[in-house]
mmCIF file of C-alpha atoms in Angstrom:
data_model
loop_
_atom_site.group_PDB
_atom_site.id
_atom_site.type_symbol
_atom_site.label_atom_id
_atom_site.label_comp_id
_atom_site.label_asym_id
_atom_site.label_seq_id
_atom_site.Cartn_x
_atom_site.Cartn_y
_atom_site.Cartn_z
ATOM 1 C CA MET X 1028 0.000 0.000 0.000
ATOM 2 C CA LYS X 1029 2.859 2.381 0.857
ATOM 3 C CA THR X 1030 4.297 1.815 -2.601
ATOM 4 C CA ILE X 1031 1.036 2.939 -4.277
ATOM 5 C CA TYR X 1032 0.941 6.147 -2.199
ATOM 6 C CA THR X 1033 4.562 6.885 -3.059
ATOM 7 C CA ILE X 1034 3.887 6.488 -6.799
ATOM 8 C CA LEU X 1035 0.805 8.767 -6.598
ATOM 9 C CA PHE X 1036 2.822 11.458 -4.737
ATOM 10 C CA VAL X 1037 5.610 11.442 -7.304
ATOM 11 C CA PHE X 1038 3.095 11.595 -10.188
ATOM 12 C CA ALA X 1039 1.189 14.507 -8.593
ATOM 13 C CA SER X 1040 4.437 16.424 -8.035
ATOM 14 C CA ALA X 1041 5.456 15.944 -11.654
ATOM 15 C CA MET X 1042 2.064 17.221 -12.867
ATOM 16 C CA LEU X 1043 2.296 20.276 -10.621
ATOM 17 C CA PHE X 1044 5.664 21.291 -12.107
ATOM 18 C CA ALA X 1045 4.384 20.662 -15.599
ATOM 19 C CA VAL X 1046 1.356 22.970 -15.275
ATOM 20 C CA ASN X 1047 3.087 25.742 -13.327
ATOM 21 C CA PRO X 1048 5.110 27.858 -15.760
ATOM 22 C CA GLU X 1049 6.575 29.994 -12.961
ATOM 23 C CA THR X 1050 8.033 26.929 -11.315
ATOM 24 C CA THR X 1051 9.485 25.615 -14.524
ATOM 25 C CA SER X 1052 10.975 29.021 -15.305
ATOM 26 C CA LEU X 1053 12.807 28.960 -11.956
ATOM 27 C CA GLN X 1054 14.339 25.656 -13.026
ATOM 28 C CA SER X 1055 15.673 27.001 -16.271
ATOM 29 C CA MET X 1056 16.424 30.609 -15.225
ATOM 30 C CA GLU X 1057 20.000 31.753 -16.014
ATOM 31 C CA PRO X 1058 21.792 33.866 -13.360
ATOM 32 C CA GLU X 1059 21.679 37.591 -14.154
ATOM 33 C CA ALA X 1060 24.891 39.083 -15.511
ATOM 34 C CA PRO X 1061 26.390 41.580 -13.019
ATOM 35 C CA LYS X 1062 25.665 45.199 -13.890
ATOM 36 C CA ILE X 1063 28.756 47.137 -14.940
ATOM 37 C CA ASP X 1064 29.162 50.632 -13.561
ATOM 38 C CA PRO X 1065 29.012 53.114 -16.495
ATOM 39 C CA PHE X 1066 32.241 54.693 -15.238
ATOM 40 C CA TYR X 1067 34.196 51.432 -15.563
ATOM 41 C CA ARG X 1068 32.582 50.803 -18.947
ATOM 42 C CA LYS X 1069 33.749 54.257 -20.039
ATOM 43 C CA ILE X 1070 37.349 53.507 -18.997
ATOM 44 C CA HIS X 1071 37.202 50.251 -20.963
ATOM 45 C CA ASP X 1072 35.845 52.040 -24.053
ATOM 46 C CA VAL X 1073 38.502 54.747 -23.832
ATOM 47 C CA PHE X 1074 41.318 52.197 -23.786
ATOM 48 C CA GLU X 1075 39.770 50.242 -26.640
ATOM 49 C CA ILE X 1076 39.786 53.440 -28.724
ATOM 50 C CA LEU X 1077 43.416 54.098 -27.731
ATOM 51 C CA LYS X 1078 44.304 50.595 -28.894
ATOM 52 C CA GLN X 1079 42.600 51.205 -32.246
ATOM 53 C CA LYS X 1080 44.517 54.483 -32.605
ATOM 54 C CA LYS X 1081 47.790 52.665 -31.816
ATOM 55 C CA ILE X 1082 48.392 54.913 -28.812
ATOM 56 C CA VAL X 1083 48.185 51.892 -26.516
ATOM 57 C CA LYS X 1084 49.835 48.674 -27.635
ATOM 58 C CA GLU X 1085 47.566 45.861 -28.803
ATOM 59 C CA ASN X 1086 48.658 43.621 -25.933
ATOM 60 C CA GLY X 1087 47.678 46.303 -23.400
ATOM 61 C CA LEU X 1088 49.466 48.408 -20.804
ATOM 62 C CA THR X 1089 52.693 47.572 -19.022
ATOM 63 C CA GLU X 1090 52.654 47.104 -15.234
ATOM 64 C CA ASN X 1091 54.450 50.412 -14.822
ATOM 65 C CA GLU X 1092 51.808 52.201 -16.899
ATOM 66 C CA LYS X 1093 49.012 50.568 -14.900
ATOM 67 C CA ASN X 1094 50.623 51.662 -11.629
ATOM 68 C CA LYS X 1095 50.904 55.242 -12.866
ATOM 69 C CA ILE X 1096 47.241 55.250 -13.880
ATOM 70 C CA VAL X 1097 46.131 53.974 -10.455
ATOM 71 C CA GLU X 1098 48.288 56.636 -8.766
ATOM 72 C CA ALA X 1099 46.837 59.356 -11.002
ATOM 73 C CA ILE X 1100 43.261 58.292 -10.223
ATOM 74 C CA LEU X 1101 43.941 58.381 -6.476
ATOM 75 C CA LYS X 1102 45.650 61.777 -6.697
ATOM 76 C CA SER X 1103 42.640 63.176 -8.554
ATOM 77 C CA ILE X 1104 40.441 62.198 -5.611
ATOM 78 C CA ARG X 1105 42.735 63.331 -2.780
ATOM 79 C CA SER X 1106 46.441 64.135 -2.870
ATOM 80 C CA ASP X 1107 47.333 62.143 0.259
ATOM 81 C CA LEU X 1108 45.876 58.911 -1.083
ATOM 82 C CA ARG X 1109 48.870 56.778 -1.995
ATOM 83 C CA TYR X 1110 49.332 53.603 -4.045
ATOM 84 C CA ILE X 1111 52.479 51.550 -3.519
ATOM 85 C CA PRO X 1112 53.124 48.810 -6.122
ATOM 86 C CA ALA X 1113 54.010 45.322 -4.885
ATOM 87 C CA ASN X 1114 57.630 44.963 -3.689
ATOM 88 C CA SER X 1115 58.069 48.733 -3.472
ATOM 89 C CA LYS X 1116 58.908 50.755 -0.362
ATOM 90 C CA ASP X 1117 57.249 54.035 0.457
ATOM 91 C CA TYR X 1118 58.934 56.602 2.688
ATOM 92 C CA VAL X 1119 55.659 57.844 4.158
ATOM 93 C CA SER X 1120 54.493 54.391 5.257
ATOM 94 C CA GLU X 1121 57.917 53.825 6.827
ATOM 95 C CA CYS X 1122 57.453 57.066 8.774
ATOM 96 C CA ALA X 1123 54.271 55.618 10.280
ATOM 97 C CA LYS X 1124 56.516 53.125 12.081
ATOM 98 C CA TYR X 1125 59.085 55.750 13.112
ATOM 99 C CA SER X 1126 59.260 55.913 16.913
ATOM 100 C CA GLN X 1127 62.669 57.229 17.952
ATOM 101 C CA SER X 1128 62.728 60.570 19.676
ATOM 102 C CA GLN X 1129 65.836 62.684 20.247
ATOM 103 C CA ILE X 1130 65.434 65.617 22.598
ATOM 104 C CA PHE X 1131 67.203 68.795 21.418
ATOM 105 C CA GLN X 1132 68.075 71.524 23.895
ATOM 106 C CA PRO X 1133 67.131 75.114 22.983
ATOM 107 C CA VAL X 1134 69.900 77.313 21.610
ATOM 108 C CA ALA X 1135 70.219 81.084 22.079
ATOM 109 C CA LEU X 1136 71.001 82.972 18.854
ATOM 110 C CA ARG X 1137 71.861 86.598 18.111
ATOM 111 C CA ASN X 1138 73.087 87.295 21.656
ATOM 112 C CA GLY X 1139 70.000 85.743 23.198
ATOM 113 C CA ARG X 1140 67.501 87.769 21.202
ATOM 114 C CA ILE X 1141 66.283 84.613 19.431
ATOM 115 C CA ILE X 1142 65.729 81.160 20.970
ATOM 116 C CA TYR X 1143 65.932 78.200 18.601
ATOM 117 C CA PHE X 1144 63.947 74.992 19.240
ATOM 118 C CA ARG X 1145 64.179 71.819 17.197
ATOM 119 C CA ILE X 1146 61.999 68.717 17.452
ATOM 120 C CA ASP X 1147 62.091 65.708 15.123
ATOM 121 C CA TYR X 1148 59.325 63.541 16.587
ATOM 122 C CA LEU X 1149 56.164 64.567 18.430
ATOM 123 C CA SER X 1150 55.942 61.885 21.094
ATOM 124 C CA ASP X 1151 54.176 62.848 24.333
ATOM 125 C CA ASP X 1152 57.491 62.958 26.188
ATOM 126 C CA ALA X 1153 59.311 64.998 23.537
ATOM 127 C CA VAL X 1154 56.496 67.544 23.278
ATOM 128 C CA SER X 1155 56.257 67.880 27.068
ATOM 129 C CA LYS X 1156 59.992 68.646 27.268
ATOM 130 C CA LEU X 1157 59.751 71.048 24.330
ATOM 131 C CA ILE X 1158 56.943 73.005 26.018
ATOM 132 C CA ALA X 1159 58.786 72.957 29.360
ATOM 133 C CA ASN X 1160 61.946 74.366 27.736
ATOM 134 C CA TYR X 1161 59.874 77.011 25.952
ATOM 135 C CA SER X 1162 58.127 78.068 29.183
ATOM 136 C CA LYS X 1163 61.499 78.246 30.963
ATOM 137 C CA SER X 1164 62.880 80.540 28.245
ATOM 138 C CA LEU X 1165 60.025 82.980 28.864
ATOM 139 C CA ALA X 1166 60.239 82.869 32.660
ATOM 140 C CA GLY X 1167 63.450 84.905 33.027
ATOM 141 C CA THR X 1168 63.926 88.650 32.932
ATOM 142 C CA ASP X 1169 65.409 88.605 29.408
ATOM 143 C CA VAL X 1170 62.446 87.440 27.342
ATOM 144 C CA PRO X 1171 63.536 86.613 23.766
ATOM 145 C CA GLU X 1172 62.356 88.832 20.950
ATOM 146 C CA GLY X 1173 61.406 85.779 18.908
ATOM 147 C CA VAL X 1174 61.514 81.996 18.792
ATOM 148 C CA ILE X 1175 62.244 79.569 15.974
ATOM 149 C CA LEU X 1176 60.485 76.198 15.879
ATOM 150 C CA ASP X 1177 62.348 73.902 13.484
ATOM 151 C CA LEU X 1178 60.126 71.134 12.060
ATOM 152 C CA ARG X 1179 62.182 70.511 8.917
ATOM 153 C CA ASN X 1180 63.056 66.943 9.883
ATOM 154 C CA CYS X 1181 59.995 66.257 12.001
ATOM 155 C CA ARG X 1182 58.197 63.026 11.112
ATOM 156 C CA SER X 1183 55.357 61.955 13.367
ATOM 157 C CA PHE X 1184 51.741 60.821 13.445
ATOM 158 C CA GLU X 1185 50.987 61.781 17.057
ATOM 159 C CA ILE X 1186 47.972 63.928 16.170
ATOM 160 C CA GLN X 1187 46.999 64.509 19.810
ATOM 161 C CA ASN X 1188 50.078 66.719 20.241
ATOM 162 C CA ALA X 1189 49.327 69.210 17.457
ATOM 163 C CA GLY X 1190 47.047 71.274 19.698
ATOM 164 C CA ARG X 1191 49.513 71.139 22.585
ATOM 165 C CA ILE X 1192 52.252 72.766 20.516
ATOM 166 C CA ALA X 1193 49.871 75.298 18.969
ATOM 167 C CA SER X 1194 48.513 76.398 22.350
ATOM 168 C CA ALA X 1195 52.046 76.768 23.747
ATOM 169 C CA PHE X 1196 53.783 78.592 20.872
ATOM 170 C CA PHE X 1197 51.044 80.314 18.897
ATOM 171 C CA ASN X 1198 48.851 83.269 19.771
ATOM 172 C CA MET X 1199 45.601 81.424 19.147
ATOM 173 C CA PRO X 1200 43.023 79.297 20.949
ATOM 174 C CA ALA X 1201 43.768 75.620 20.450
ATOM 175 C CA ASN X 1202 43.124 72.282 22.084
ATOM 176 C CA GLY X 1203 40.070 73.544 23.981
ATOM 177 C CA ILE X 1204 41.659 76.777 25.279
ATOM 178 C CA GLN X 1205 39.278 79.713 25.223
ATOM 179 C CA LYS X 1206 40.273 82.818 23.262
ATOM 180 C CA SER X 1207 40.279 84.993 26.383
ATOM 181 C CA ALA X 1208 42.777 82.606 28.032
ATOM 182 C CA ALA X 1209 45.297 82.713 25.165
ATOM 183 C CA LYS X 1210 48.335 84.765 26.248
ATOM 184 C CA ASN X 1211 50.543 86.876 24.039
ATOM 185 C CA ARG X 1212 53.628 84.983 22.951
ATOM 186 C CA PRO X 1213 56.812 86.190 21.251
ATOM 187 C CA ASP X 1214 56.798 86.189 17.469
ATOM 188 C CA CYS X 1215 57.519 82.705 16.179
ATOM 189 C CA ALA X 1216 59.050 81.391 12.952
ATOM 190 C CA VAL X 1217 58.146 77.814 11.988
ATOM 191 C CA LEU X 1218 60.575 76.100 9.610
ATOM 192 C CA ILE X 1219 59.371 73.270 7.348
ATOM 193 C CA SER X 1220 60.685 71.179 4.451
ATOM 194 C CA GLU X 1221 59.729 68.229 2.272
ATOM 195 C CA ASN X 1222 60.797 66.061 5.244
ATOM 196 C CA THR X 1223 58.067 67.589 7.414
ATOM 197 C CA ILE X 1224 55.615 64.686 7.501
ATOM 198 C CA GLY X 1225 52.441 64.025 9.461
ATOM 199 C CA THR X 1226 51.374 65.890 12.600
ATOM 200 C CA PRO X 1227 54.007 68.658 12.157
ATOM 201 C CA GLU X 1228 52.145 69.544 8.952
ATOM 202 C CA VAL X 1229 49.007 70.032 11.059
ATOM 203 C CA VAL X 1230 51.043 72.178 13.460
ATOM 204 C CA THR X 1231 52.190 74.327 10.520
ATOM 205 C CA TRP X 1232 48.617 74.664 9.260
ATOM 206 C CA LEU X 1233 47.586 75.889 12.727
ATOM 207 C CA ALA X 1234 50.567 78.273 12.714
ATOM 208 C CA GLU X 1235 49.254 79.935 9.582
ATOM 209 C CA LYS X 1236 46.062 80.834 11.480
ATOM 210 C CA SER X 1237 47.993 82.690 14.166
ATOM 211 C CA LYS X 1238 48.972 86.350 14.114
ATOM 212 C CA ASN X 1239 52.322 85.897 15.837
ATOM 213 C CA VAL X 1240 53.714 83.211 13.505
ATOM 214 C CA ILE X 1241 55.427 83.200 10.125
ATOM 215 C CA THR X 1242 56.351 80.056 8.213
ATOM 216 C CA LEU X 1243 59.536 79.551 6.166
ATOM 217 C CA GLY X 1244 61.067 76.783 4.093
ATOM 218 C CA VAL X 1245 59.719 74.640 1.267
ATOM 219 C CA PRO X 1246 56.365 72.802 0.970
ATOM 220 C CA SER X 1247 55.846 69.864 3.310
ATOM 221 C CA ALA X 1248 55.332 66.216 2.305
ATOM 222 C CA GLY X 1249 51.536 66.472 2.053
ATOM 223 C CA MET X 1250 50.662 63.531 4.326
ATOM 224 C CA PRO X 1251 49.352 65.146 7.530
ATOM 225 C CA PHE X 1252 47.270 62.233 8.782
ATOM 226 C CA LYS X 1253 48.429 58.759 9.743
ATOM 227 C CA PRO X 1254 47.664 56.415 6.844
ATOM 228 C CA GLU X 1255 45.726 53.218 7.190
ATOM 229 C CA ILE X 1256 47.858 50.660 5.363
ATOM 230 C CA ILE X 1257 45.638 48.346 3.299
ATOM 231 C CA LYS X 1258 47.143 45.389 1.446
ATOM 232 C CA LEU X 1259 45.557 44.563 -1.924
ATOM 233 C CA PRO X 1260 45.291 41.008 -3.326
ATOM 234 C CA ASP X 1261 48.331 41.482 -5.596
ATOM 235 C CA ASN X 1262 50.474 42.576 -2.600
ATOM 236 C CA SER X 1263 50.369 46.230 -3.603
ATOM 237 C CA THR X 1264 49.394 48.700 -0.879
ATOM 238 C CA LEU X 1265 46.842 51.477 -0.508
ATOM 239 C CA LEU X 1266 47.486 54.262 2.006
ATOM 240 C CA VAL X 1267 44.247 55.891 3.157
ATOM 241 C CA PRO X 1268 44.535 58.947 5.479
ATOM 242 C CA GLN X 1269 42.739 58.629 8.807
ATOM 243 C CA ILE X 1270 41.381 62.179 8.945
ATOM 244 C CA THR X 1271 40.717 63.456 12.458
ATOM 245 C CA ASP X 1272 37.408 65.298 12.977
ATOM 246 C CA ALA X 1273 39.191 68.195 14.726
ATOM 247 C CA TYR X 1274 41.212 68.900 11.565
ATOM 248 C CA LYS X 1275 38.830 67.806 8.826
ATOM 249 C CA GLU X 1276 38.806 71.363 7.449
ATOM 250 C CA MET X 1277 42.518 71.165 6.682
ATOM 251 C CA PRO X 1278 42.948 71.077 2.892
ATOM 252 C CA ASP X 1279 44.794 68.128 1.416
ATOM 253 C CA GLY X 1280 48.161 68.631 -0.203
ATOM 254 C CA PRO X 1281 51.487 69.975 1.059
ATOM 255 C CA VAL X 1282 51.492 72.901 3.463
ATOM 256 C CA LYS X 1283 53.205 75.807 1.727
ATOM 257 C CA PRO X 1284 55.293 78.259 3.768
ATOM 258 C CA VAL X 1285 54.649 81.967 3.508
ATOM 259 C CA ILE X 1286 58.333 82.624 2.731
ATOM 260 C CA ASP X 1287 60.501 80.388 0.553
ATOM 261 C CA ALA X 1288 63.794 79.535 2.173
ATOM 262 C CA VAL X 1289 65.841 76.575 0.979
ATOM 263 C CA SER X 1290 68.388 75.246 3.462
ATOM 264 C CA PRO X 1291 71.777 73.954 2.325
ATOM 265 C CA ALA X 1292 71.767 70.165 2.063
ATOM 266 C CA SER X 1293 74.621 69.980 4.532
ATOM 267 C CA ALA X 1294 72.993 72.188 7.153
ATOM 268 C CA ASN X 1295 72.277 70.195 10.298
ATOM 269 C CA PRO X 1296 71.963 72.564 13.270
ATOM 270 C CA SER X 1297 73.563 71.444 16.514
ATOM 271 C CA LYS X 1298 74.713 73.176 19.650
ATOM 272 C CA GLU X 1299 77.596 74.729 17.743
ATOM 273 C CA GLN X 1300 76.886 78.341 16.803
ATOM 274 C CA SER X 1301 78.925 77.949 13.596
ATOM 275 C CA ALA X 1302 76.424 75.382 12.303
ATOM 276 C CA PHE X 1303 73.609 77.934 12.437
ATOM 277 C CA ALA X 1304 75.630 80.526 10.533
ATOM 278 C CA GLU X 1305 75.704 78.117 7.574
ATOM 279 C CA ASP X 1306 71.940 77.565 7.689
ATOM 280 C CA SER X 1307 70.399 80.296 5.551
ATOM 281 C CA CYS X 1308 66.856 79.341 6.597
ATOM 282 C CA VAL X 1309 67.618 79.836 10.309
ATOM 283 C CA MET X 1310 69.449 83.091 9.601
ATOM 284 C CA LYS X 1311 66.577 84.428 7.489
ATOM 285 C CA ALA X 1312 64.102 83.529 10.223
ATOM 286 C CA SER X 1313 66.247 85.288 12.839
ATOM 287 C CA ASP X 1314 66.461 88.441 10.713
ATOM 288 C CA LEU X 1315 62.711 88.470 10.156
ATOM 289 C CA LEU X 1316 61.885 88.031 13.834
ATOM 290 C CA ILE X 1317 64.229 90.848 14.880
ATOM 291 C CA SER X 1318 62.829 93.091 12.130
ATOM 292 C CA LEU X 1319 59.259 92.358 13.250
ATOM 293 C CA LYS X 1320 60.132 93.240 16.835
ATOM 294 C CA THR X 1321 61.768 96.488 15.749
ATOM 295 C CA PHE X 1322 58.773 97.339 13.514
ATOM 296 C CA ASN X 1323 56.248 96.671 16.275
ATOM 297 C CA LYS X 1324 58.212 98.856 18.703
ATOM 298 C CA ALA X 1325 58.271 101.698 16.172
ATOM 299 C CA LYS X 1326 54.491 101.413 15.679
ATOM 300 C CA ARG X 1327 53.915 102.008 19.374
#
């Protein structure tokens, strides 16, 4: 008896599928082809035309050409987006791992009229000592006429310390300090170069908003925010800036100084006064700060 019921069930099921066109269509339905974004289709069409015109070789682009195209696309979106081909090293990504911090003592220049500060990494400890040295230089009876903050070799992604430096050196509210609480500071010259990478670029951007600061040097590296390092399937790398909300208004691209001042390649300021005499950027900054002080006195 069970066999008869089984045969009837199978027969009824077969009839149901036969009379139901929707069910049969599900059986034979082909998977839909994925929709191609018109933008990607356009790129494909452009390169097909370039092949026909013999501008691009028939067998396609070289790996080097492809890498350049990817880089160009990223740059057109945002200048601090970076693409690193497989097996290539990138200086900026290496800086993200940079953690050594040398503490430089302040140096009095021009008979004490100018105090020079240098910092190469913005760790919490280094910045605390920098601010302490700066405060000490202002505590005596002979207050300097100006200060120089040298960030030309400063490479750091310690974003939390940008506001600390700005509130200490610059005549502006920063890091939660109210405008009424901001004290008058001596005129300050901030020195930058192409080796100024990361948070010191943010510091320089803040400096440009202050009335007591002037910037000198050459444009910075143009990578102010710590990059997220994303590996792609072919072992190439994408660097995506992690933009902090507090500084989201900062434009992308290198920070450009107000005054161009190229330092000699050999200039490496130390405690020796003779080293500073060879550094045209430091000397120009000193001259400007003294001139500003003299001008402001004359105005009064």
